[in-house]
Tab-separated table of N, CA and C and ligand atoms in Angstrom:
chain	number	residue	atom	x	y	z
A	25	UNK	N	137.222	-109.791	43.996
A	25	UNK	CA	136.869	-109.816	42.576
A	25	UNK	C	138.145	-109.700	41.727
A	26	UNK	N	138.149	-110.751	40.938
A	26	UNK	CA	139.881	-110.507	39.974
A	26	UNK	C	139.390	-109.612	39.195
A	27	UNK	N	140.784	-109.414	38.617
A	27	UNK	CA	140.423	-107.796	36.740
A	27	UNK	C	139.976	-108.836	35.959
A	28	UNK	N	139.640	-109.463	35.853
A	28	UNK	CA	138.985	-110.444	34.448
A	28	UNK	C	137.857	-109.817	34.736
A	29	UNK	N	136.675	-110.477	35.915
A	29	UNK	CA	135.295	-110.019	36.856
A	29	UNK	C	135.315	-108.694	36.238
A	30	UNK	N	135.772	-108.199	36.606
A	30	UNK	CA	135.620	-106.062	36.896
A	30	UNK	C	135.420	-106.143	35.327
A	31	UNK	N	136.393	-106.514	34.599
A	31	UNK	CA	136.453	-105.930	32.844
A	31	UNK	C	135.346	-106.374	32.500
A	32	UNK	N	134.331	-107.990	32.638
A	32	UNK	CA	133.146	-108.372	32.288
A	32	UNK	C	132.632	-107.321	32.504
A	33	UNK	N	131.889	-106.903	33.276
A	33	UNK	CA	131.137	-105.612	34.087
A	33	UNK	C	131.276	-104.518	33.026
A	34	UNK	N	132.259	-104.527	33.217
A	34	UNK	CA	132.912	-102.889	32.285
A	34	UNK	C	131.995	-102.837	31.079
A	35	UNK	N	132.848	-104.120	30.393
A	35	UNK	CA	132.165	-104.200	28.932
A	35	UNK	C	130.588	-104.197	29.225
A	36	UNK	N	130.426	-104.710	29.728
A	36	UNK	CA	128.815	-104.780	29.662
A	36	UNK	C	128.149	-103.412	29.855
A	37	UNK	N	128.657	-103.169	30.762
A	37	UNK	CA	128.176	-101.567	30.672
A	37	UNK	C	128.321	-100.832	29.577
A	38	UNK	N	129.376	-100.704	29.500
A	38	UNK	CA	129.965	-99.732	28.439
A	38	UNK	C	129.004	-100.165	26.841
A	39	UNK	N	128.167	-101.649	26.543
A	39	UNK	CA	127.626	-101.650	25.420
A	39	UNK	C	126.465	-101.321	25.885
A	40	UNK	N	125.841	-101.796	27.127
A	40	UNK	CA	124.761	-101.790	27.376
A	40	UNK	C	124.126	-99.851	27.546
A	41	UNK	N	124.841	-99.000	27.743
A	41	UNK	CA	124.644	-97.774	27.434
A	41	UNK	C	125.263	-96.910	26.411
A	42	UNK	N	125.872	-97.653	25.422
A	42	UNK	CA	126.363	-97.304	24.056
A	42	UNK	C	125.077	-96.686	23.588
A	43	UNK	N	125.063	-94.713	23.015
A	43	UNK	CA	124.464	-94.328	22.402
A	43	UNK	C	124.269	-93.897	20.876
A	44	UNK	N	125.510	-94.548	20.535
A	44	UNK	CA	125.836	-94.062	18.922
A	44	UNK	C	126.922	-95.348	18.385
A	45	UNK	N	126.565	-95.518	17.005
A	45	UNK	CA	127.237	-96.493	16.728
A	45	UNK	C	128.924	-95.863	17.262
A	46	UNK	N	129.132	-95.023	16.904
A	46	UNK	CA	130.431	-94.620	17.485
A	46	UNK	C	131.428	-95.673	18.947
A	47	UNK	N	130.079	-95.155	19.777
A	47	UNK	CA	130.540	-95.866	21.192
A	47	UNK	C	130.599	-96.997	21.368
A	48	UNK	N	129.266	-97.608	20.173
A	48	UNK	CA	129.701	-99.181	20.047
A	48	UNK	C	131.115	-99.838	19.426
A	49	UNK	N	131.497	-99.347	18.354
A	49	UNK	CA	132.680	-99.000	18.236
A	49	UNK	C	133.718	-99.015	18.940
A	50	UNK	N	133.313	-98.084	19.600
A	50	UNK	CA	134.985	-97.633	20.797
A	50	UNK	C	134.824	-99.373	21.965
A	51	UNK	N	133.466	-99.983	21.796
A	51	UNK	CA	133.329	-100.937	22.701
A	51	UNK	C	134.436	-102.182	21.801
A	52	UNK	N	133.890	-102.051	20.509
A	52	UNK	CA	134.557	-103.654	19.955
A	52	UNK	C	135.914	-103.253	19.891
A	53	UNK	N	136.360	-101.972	19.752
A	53	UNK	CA	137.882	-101.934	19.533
A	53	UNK	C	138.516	-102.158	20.862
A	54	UNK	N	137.928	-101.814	21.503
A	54	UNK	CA	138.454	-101.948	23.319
A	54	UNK	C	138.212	-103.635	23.801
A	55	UNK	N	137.219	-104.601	23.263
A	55	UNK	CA	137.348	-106.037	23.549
A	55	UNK	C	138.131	-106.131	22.775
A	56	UNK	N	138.284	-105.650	21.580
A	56	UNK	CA	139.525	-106.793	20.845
A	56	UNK	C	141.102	-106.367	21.045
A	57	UNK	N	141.342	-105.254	21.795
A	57	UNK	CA	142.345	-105.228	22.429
A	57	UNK	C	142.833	-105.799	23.512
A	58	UNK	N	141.904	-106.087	24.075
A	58	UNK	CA	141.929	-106.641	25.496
A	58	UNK	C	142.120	-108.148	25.123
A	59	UNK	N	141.346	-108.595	24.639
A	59	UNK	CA	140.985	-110.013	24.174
A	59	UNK	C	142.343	-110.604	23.526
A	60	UNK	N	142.710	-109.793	22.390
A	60	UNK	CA	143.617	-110.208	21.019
A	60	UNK	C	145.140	-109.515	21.122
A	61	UNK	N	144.530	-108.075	21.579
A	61	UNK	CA	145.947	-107.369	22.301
A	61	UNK	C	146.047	-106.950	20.161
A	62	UNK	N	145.141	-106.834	19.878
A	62	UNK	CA	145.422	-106.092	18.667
A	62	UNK	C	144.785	-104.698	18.063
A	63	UNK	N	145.096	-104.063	16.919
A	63	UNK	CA	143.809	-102.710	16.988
A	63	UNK	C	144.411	-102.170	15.722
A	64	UNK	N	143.126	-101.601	14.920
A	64	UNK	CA	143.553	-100.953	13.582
A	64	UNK	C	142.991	-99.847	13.458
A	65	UNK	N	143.554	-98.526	13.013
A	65	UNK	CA	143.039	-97.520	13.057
A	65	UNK	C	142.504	-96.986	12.020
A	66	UNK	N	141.237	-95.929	11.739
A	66	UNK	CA	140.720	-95.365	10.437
A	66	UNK	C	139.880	-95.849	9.800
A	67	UNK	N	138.924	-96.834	10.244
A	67	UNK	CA	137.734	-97.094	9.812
A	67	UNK	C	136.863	-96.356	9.690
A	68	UNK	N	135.884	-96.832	8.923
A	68	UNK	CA	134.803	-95.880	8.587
A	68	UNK	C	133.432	-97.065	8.126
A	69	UNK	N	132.324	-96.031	8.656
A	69	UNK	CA	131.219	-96.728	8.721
A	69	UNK	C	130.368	-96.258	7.967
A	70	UNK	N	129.292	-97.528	6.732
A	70	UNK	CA	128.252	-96.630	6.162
A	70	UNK	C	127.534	-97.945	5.972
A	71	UNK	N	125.928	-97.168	6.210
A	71	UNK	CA	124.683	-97.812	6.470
A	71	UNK	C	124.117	-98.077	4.823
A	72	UNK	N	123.374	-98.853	4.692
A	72	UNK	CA	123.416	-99.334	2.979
A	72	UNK	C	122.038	-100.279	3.401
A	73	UNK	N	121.162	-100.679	2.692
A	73	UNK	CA	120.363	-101.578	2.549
A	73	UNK	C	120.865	-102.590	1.567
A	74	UNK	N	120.841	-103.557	2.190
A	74	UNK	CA	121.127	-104.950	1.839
A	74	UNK	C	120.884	-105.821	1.936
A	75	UNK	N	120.722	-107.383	1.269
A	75	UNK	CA	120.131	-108.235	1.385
A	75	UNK	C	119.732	-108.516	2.725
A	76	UNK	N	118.621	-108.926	3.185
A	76	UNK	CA	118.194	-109.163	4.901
A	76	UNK	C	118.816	-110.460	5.571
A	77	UNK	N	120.286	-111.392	4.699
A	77	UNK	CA	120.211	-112.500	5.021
A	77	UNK	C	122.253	-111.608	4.819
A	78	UNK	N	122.753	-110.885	4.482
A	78	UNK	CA	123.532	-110.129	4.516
A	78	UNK	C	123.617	-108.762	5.846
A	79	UNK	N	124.321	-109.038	6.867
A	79	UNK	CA	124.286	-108.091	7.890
A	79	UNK	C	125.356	-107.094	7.610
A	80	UNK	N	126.667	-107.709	7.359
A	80	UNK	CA	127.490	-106.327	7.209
A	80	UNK	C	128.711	-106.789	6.317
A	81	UNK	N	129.064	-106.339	5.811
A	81	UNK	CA	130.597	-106.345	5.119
A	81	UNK	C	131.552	-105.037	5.095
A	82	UNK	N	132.755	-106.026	4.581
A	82	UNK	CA	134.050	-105.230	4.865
A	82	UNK	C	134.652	-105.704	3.214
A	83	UNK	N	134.848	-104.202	2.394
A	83	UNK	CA	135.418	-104.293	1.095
A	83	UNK	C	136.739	-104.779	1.505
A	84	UNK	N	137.505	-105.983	1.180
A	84	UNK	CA	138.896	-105.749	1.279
A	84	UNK	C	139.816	-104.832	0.554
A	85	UNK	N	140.733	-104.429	1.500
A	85	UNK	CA	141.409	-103.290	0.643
A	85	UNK	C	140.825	-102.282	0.998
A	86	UNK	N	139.962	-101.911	1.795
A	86	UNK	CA	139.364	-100.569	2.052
A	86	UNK	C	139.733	-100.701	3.866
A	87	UNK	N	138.741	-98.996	3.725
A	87	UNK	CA	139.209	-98.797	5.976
A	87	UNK	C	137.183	-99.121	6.048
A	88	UNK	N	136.742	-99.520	5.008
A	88	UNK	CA	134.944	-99.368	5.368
A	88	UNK	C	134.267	-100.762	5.864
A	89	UNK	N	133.583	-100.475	6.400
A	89	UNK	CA	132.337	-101.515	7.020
A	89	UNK	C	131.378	-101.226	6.566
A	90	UNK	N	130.178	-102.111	5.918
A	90	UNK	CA	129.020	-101.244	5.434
A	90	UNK	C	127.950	-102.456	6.189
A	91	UNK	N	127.079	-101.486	7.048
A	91	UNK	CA	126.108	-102.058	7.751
A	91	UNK	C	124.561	-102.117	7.449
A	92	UNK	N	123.980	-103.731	7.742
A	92	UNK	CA	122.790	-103.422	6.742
A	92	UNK	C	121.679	-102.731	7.659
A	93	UNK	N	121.288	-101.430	7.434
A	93	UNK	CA	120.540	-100.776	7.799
A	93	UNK	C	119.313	-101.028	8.289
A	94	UNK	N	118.491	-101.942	7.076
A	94	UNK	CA	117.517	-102.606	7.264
A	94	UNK	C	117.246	-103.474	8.491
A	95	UNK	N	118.130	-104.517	8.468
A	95	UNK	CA	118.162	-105.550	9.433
A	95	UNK	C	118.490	-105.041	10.771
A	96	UNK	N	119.380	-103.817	11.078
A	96	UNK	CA	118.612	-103.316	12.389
A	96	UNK	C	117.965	-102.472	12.688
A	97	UNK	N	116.961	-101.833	11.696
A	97	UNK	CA	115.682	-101.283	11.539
A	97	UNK	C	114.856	-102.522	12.512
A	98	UNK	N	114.832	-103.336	11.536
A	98	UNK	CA	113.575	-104.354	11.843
A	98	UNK	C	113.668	-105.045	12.651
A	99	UNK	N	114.978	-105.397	13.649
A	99	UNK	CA	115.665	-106.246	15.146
A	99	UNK	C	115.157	-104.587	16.291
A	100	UNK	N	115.285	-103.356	15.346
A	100	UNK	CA	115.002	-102.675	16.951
A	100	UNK	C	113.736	-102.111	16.562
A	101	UNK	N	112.725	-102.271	15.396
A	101	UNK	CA	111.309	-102.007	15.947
A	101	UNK	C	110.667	-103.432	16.515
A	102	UNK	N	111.388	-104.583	15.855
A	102	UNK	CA	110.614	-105.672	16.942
A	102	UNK	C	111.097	-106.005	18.087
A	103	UNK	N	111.969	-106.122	18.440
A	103	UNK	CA	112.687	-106.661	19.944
A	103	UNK	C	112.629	-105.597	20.695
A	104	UNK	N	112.582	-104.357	20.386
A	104	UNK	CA	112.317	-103.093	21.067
A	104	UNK	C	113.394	-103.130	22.517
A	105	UNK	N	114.636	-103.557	22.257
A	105	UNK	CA	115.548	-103.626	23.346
A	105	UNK	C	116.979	-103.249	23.030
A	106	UNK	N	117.011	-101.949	23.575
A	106	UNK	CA	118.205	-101.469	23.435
A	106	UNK	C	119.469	-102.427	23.448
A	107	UNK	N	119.276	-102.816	24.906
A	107	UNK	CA	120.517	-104.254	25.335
A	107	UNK	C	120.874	-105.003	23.991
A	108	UNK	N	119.589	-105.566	23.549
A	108	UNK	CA	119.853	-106.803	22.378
A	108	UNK	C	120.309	-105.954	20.907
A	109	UNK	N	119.630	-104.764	20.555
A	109	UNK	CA	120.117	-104.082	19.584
A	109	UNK	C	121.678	-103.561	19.247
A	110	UNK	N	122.291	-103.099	20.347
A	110	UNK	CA	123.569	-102.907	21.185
A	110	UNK	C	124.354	-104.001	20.575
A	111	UNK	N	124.144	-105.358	21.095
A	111	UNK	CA	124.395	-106.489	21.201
A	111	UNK	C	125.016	-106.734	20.020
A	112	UNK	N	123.339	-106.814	19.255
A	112	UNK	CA	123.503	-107.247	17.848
A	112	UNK	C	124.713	-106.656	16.787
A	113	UNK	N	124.704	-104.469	16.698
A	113	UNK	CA	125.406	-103.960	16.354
A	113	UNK	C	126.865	-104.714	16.719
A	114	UNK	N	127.113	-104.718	17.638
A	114	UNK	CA	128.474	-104.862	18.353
A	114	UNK	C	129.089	-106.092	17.629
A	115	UNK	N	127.880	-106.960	17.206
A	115	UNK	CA	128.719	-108.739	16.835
A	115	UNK	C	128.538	-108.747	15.008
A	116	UNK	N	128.029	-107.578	14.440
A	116	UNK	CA	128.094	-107.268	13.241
A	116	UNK	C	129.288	-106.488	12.980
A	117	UNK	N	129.543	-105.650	13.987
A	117	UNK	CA	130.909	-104.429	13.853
A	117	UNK	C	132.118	-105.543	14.287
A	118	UNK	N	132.013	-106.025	15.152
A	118	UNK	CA	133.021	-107.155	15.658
A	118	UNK	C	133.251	-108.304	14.120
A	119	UNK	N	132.908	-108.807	13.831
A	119	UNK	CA	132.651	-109.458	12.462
A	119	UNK	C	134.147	-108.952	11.853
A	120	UNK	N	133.361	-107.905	11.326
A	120	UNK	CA	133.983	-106.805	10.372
A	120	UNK	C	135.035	-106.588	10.562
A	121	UNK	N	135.068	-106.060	11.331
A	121	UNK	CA	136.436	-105.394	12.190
A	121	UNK	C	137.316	-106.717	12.207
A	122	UNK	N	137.347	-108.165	12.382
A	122	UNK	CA	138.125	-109.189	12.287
A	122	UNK	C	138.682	-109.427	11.043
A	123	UNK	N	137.666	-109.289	10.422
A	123	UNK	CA	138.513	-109.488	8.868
A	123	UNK	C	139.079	-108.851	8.437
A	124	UNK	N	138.864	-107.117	8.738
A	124	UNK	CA	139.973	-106.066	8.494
A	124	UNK	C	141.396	-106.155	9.193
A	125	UNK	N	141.248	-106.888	9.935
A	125	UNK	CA	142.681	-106.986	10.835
A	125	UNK	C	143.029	-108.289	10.416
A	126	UNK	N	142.633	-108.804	9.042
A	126	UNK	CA	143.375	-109.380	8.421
A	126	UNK	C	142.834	-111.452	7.824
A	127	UNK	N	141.586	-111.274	9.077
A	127	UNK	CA	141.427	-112.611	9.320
A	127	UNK	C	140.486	-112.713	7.924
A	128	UNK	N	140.146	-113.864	6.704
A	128	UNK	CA	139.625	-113.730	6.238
A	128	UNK	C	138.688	-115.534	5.822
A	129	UNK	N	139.162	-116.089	6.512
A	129	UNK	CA	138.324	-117.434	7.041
A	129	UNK	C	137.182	-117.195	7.611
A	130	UNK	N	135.821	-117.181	7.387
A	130	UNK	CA	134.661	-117.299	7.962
A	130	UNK	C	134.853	-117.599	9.546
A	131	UNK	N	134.913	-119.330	8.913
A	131	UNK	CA	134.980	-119.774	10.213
A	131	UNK	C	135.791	-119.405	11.283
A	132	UNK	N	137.218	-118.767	10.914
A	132	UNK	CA	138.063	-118.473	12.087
A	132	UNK	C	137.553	-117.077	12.842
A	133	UNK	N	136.782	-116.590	11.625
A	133	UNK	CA	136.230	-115.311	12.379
A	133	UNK	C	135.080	-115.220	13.225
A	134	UNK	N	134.288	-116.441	12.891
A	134	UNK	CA	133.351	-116.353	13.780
A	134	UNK	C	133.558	-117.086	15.344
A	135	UNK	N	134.723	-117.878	15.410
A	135	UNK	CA	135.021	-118.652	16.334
A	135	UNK	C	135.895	-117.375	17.105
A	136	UNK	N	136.771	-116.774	16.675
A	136	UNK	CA	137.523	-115.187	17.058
A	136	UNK	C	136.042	-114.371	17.888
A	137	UNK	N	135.428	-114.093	17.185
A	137	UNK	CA	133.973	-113.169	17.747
A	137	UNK	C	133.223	-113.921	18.540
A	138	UNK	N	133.142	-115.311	18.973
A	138	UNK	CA	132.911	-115.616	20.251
A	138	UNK	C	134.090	-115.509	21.395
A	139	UNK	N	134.987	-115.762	21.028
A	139	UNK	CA	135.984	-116.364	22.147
A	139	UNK	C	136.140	-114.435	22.820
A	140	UNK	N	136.231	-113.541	21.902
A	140	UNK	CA	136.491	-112.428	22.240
A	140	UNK	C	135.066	-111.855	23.263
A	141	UNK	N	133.747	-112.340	22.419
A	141	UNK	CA	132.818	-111.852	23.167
A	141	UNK	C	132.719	-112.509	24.953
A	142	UNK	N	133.137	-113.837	24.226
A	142	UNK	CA	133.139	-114.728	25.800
A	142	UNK	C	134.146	-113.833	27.035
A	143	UNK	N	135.049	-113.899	26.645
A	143	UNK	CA	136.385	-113.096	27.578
A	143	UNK	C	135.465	-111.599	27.740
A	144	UNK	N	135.378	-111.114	27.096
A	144	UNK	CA	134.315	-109.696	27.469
A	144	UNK	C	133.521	-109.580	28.327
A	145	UNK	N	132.408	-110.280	27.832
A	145	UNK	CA	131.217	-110.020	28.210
A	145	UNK	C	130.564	-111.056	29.427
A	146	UNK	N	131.141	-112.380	29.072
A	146	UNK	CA	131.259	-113.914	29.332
A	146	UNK	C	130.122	-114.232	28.851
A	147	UNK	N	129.977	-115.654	29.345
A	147	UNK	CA	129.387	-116.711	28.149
A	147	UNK	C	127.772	-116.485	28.191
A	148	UNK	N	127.668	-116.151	29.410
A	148	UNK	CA	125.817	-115.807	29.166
A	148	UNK	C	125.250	-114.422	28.646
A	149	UNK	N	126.133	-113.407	28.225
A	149	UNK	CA	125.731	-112.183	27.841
A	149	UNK	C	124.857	-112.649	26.305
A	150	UNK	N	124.148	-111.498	26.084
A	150	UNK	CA	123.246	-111.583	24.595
A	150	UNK	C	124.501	-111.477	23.793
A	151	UNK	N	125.729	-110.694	23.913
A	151	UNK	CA	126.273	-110.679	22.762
A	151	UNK	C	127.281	-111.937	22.555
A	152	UNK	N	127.192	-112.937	23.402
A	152	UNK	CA	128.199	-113.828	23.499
A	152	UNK	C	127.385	-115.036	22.757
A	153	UNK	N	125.625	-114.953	23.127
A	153	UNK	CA	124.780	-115.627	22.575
A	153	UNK	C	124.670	-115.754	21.078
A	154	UNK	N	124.943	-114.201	20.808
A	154	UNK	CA	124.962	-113.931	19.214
A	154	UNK	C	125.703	-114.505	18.409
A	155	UNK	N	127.091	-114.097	19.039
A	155	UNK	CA	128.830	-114.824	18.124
A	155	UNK	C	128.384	-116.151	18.152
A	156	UNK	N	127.922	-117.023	18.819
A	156	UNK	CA	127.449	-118.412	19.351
A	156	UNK	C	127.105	-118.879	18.030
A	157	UNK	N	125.922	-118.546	18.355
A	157	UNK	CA	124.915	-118.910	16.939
A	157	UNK	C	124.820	-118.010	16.085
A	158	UNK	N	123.713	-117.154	15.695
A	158	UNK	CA	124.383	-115.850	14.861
A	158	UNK	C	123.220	-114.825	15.120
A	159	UNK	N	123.685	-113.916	14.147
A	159	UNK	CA	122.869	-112.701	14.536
A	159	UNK	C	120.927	-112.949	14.094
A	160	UNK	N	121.444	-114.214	13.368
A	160	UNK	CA	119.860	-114.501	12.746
A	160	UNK	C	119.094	-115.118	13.643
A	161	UNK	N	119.377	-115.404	14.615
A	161	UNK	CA	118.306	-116.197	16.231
A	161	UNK	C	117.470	-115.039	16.102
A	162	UNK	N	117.836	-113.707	16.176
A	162	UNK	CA	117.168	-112.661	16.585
A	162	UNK	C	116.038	-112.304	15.694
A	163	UNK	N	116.194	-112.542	14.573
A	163	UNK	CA	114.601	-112.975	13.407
A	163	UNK	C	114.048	-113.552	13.380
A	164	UNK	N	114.269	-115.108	13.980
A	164	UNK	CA	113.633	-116.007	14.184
A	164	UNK	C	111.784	-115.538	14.307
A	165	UNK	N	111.262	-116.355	13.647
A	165	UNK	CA	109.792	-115.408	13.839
A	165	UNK	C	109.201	-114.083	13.489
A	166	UNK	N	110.134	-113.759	12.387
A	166	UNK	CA	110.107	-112.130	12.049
A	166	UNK	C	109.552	-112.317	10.847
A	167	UNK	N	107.977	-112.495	10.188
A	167	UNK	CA	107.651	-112.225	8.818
A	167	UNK	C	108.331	-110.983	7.843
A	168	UNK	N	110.091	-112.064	7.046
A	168	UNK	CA	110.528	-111.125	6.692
A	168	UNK	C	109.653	-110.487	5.459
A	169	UNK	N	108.788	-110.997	5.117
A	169	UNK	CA	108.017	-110.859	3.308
A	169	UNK	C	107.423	-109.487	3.609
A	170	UNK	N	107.173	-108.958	5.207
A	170	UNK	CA	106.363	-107.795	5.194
A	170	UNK	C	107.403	-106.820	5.049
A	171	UNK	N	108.947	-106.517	4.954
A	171	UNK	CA	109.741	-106.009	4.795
A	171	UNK	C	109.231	-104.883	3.809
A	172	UNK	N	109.494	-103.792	4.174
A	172	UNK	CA	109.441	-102.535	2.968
A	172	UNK	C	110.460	-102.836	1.871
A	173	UNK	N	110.183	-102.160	0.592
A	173	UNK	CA	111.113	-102.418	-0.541
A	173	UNK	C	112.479	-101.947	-0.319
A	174	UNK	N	113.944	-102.079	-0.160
A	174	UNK	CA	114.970	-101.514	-0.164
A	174	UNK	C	115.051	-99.925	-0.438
A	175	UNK	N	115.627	-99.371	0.618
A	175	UNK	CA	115.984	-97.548	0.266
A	175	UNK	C	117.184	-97.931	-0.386
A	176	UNK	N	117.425	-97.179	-1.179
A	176	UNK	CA	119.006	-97.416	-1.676
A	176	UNK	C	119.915	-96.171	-1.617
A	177	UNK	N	119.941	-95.709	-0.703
A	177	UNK	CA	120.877	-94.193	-0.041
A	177	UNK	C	122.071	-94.959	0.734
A	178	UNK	N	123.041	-94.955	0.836
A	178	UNK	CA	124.149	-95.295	1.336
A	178	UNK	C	124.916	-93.752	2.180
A	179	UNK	N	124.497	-94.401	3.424
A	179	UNK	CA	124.862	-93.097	4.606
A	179	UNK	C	126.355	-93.368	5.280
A	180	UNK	N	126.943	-92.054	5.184
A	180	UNK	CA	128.270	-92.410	5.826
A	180	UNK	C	127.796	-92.118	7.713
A	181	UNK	N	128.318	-93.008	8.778
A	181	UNK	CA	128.008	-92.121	9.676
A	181	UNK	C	129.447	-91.613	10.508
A	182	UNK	N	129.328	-90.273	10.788
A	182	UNK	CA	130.186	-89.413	10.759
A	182	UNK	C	129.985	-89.254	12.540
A	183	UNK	N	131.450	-89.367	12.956
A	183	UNK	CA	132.042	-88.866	14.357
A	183	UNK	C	132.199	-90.657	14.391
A	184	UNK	N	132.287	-91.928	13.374
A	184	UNK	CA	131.966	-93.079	14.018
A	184	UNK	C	133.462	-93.692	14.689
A	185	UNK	N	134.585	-93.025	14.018
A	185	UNK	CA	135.736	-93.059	14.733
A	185	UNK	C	136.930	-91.456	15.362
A	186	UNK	N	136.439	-91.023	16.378
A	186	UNK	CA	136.866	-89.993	16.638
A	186	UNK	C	138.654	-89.830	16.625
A	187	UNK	N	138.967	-91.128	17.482
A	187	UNK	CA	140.661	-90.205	17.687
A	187	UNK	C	141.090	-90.075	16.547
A	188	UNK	N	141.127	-90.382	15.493
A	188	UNK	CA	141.829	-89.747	13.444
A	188	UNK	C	141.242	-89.447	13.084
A	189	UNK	N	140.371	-88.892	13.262
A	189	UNK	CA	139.247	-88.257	12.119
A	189	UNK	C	139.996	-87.503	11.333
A	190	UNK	N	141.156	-86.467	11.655
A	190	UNK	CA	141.839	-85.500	10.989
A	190	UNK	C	143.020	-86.532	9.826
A	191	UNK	N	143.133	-87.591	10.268
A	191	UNK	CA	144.409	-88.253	9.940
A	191	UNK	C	143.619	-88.680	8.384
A	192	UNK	N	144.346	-89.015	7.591
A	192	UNK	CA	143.883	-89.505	5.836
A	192	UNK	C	144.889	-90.875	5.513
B	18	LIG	ZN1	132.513	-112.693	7.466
């Protein structure tokens, strides 16, 4: 088995039992090192309700990601699958995380978040499926109109990057 083989595995594991956005986290920063051989430190994560056709953004000029809450509310009471929820998080945080490290072309970022997921995970994983096409396959068939009205609380979530937490 070469180290390419073994690292597929790895990653997969390592998302596929990711229990906190945190660890998902520690997953995309660890493919895109591996992948890109790059890494930025001091991010920060907060959950926000937002348009359902809007998954996540990154203020430029800031260390924040803001993730739409909603939309994986409603991917993990219907798909009811950790794996694909995992997945999904990971290629929304992956997103993000590209453009903070500078990339700010759509397209180069979404072509970056496959090629990285591919080398990861490889080409048949759910999250390689996702970067592919996008995170919206996974609604496909989801009566969004029954959607509850927007909460509008904006949650920081806290421990989501451990090694600086102390650092400012
Ligand atoms: Zn984008």
């Amino acid at each position: 088995m070469s180290e390419e083989k073994f690292s597929v595995i790895d990653f997969r594991n390592r998302l596929e039992r990711a229990q906190s956005y945190g660890e998902i986290w520690d997953v995309v920063k660890a493919s895109v090192e591996f992948a890109l051989n790059t890494r930025r430190q001091g991010m920060m994560l907060f959950l926000d309700t937002l348009p359902i056709h809007v998954g996540a953004y990154h203020p430029v000029g800031t260390n924040n990601i803001v993730l739409n809450r909603q939309l994986v509310q409603i991917v993990e009471a219907t798909i009811k699958s950790k794996r694909v929820v995992n997945a999904l998080i990971y290629n929304l945080l992956l997103h993000e995380y590209l453009h903070a490290l500078g990339q700010f072309s759509e397209l180069r970022v979404r072509r970056m978040a496959y090629e990285v997921s591919k080398k990861c995970f490889g080409e048949e994983h759910i999250a390689t499926e996702i970067a592919k096409k996008s995170p919206w396959v996974l609604l496909k068939g989801i009566p969004l109109e029954n959607v509850d009205p927007p909460q509008r609380v904006i949650e920081i979530i806290k421990d989501f990057e451990k090694t600086d937490r102390y650092i400012v």
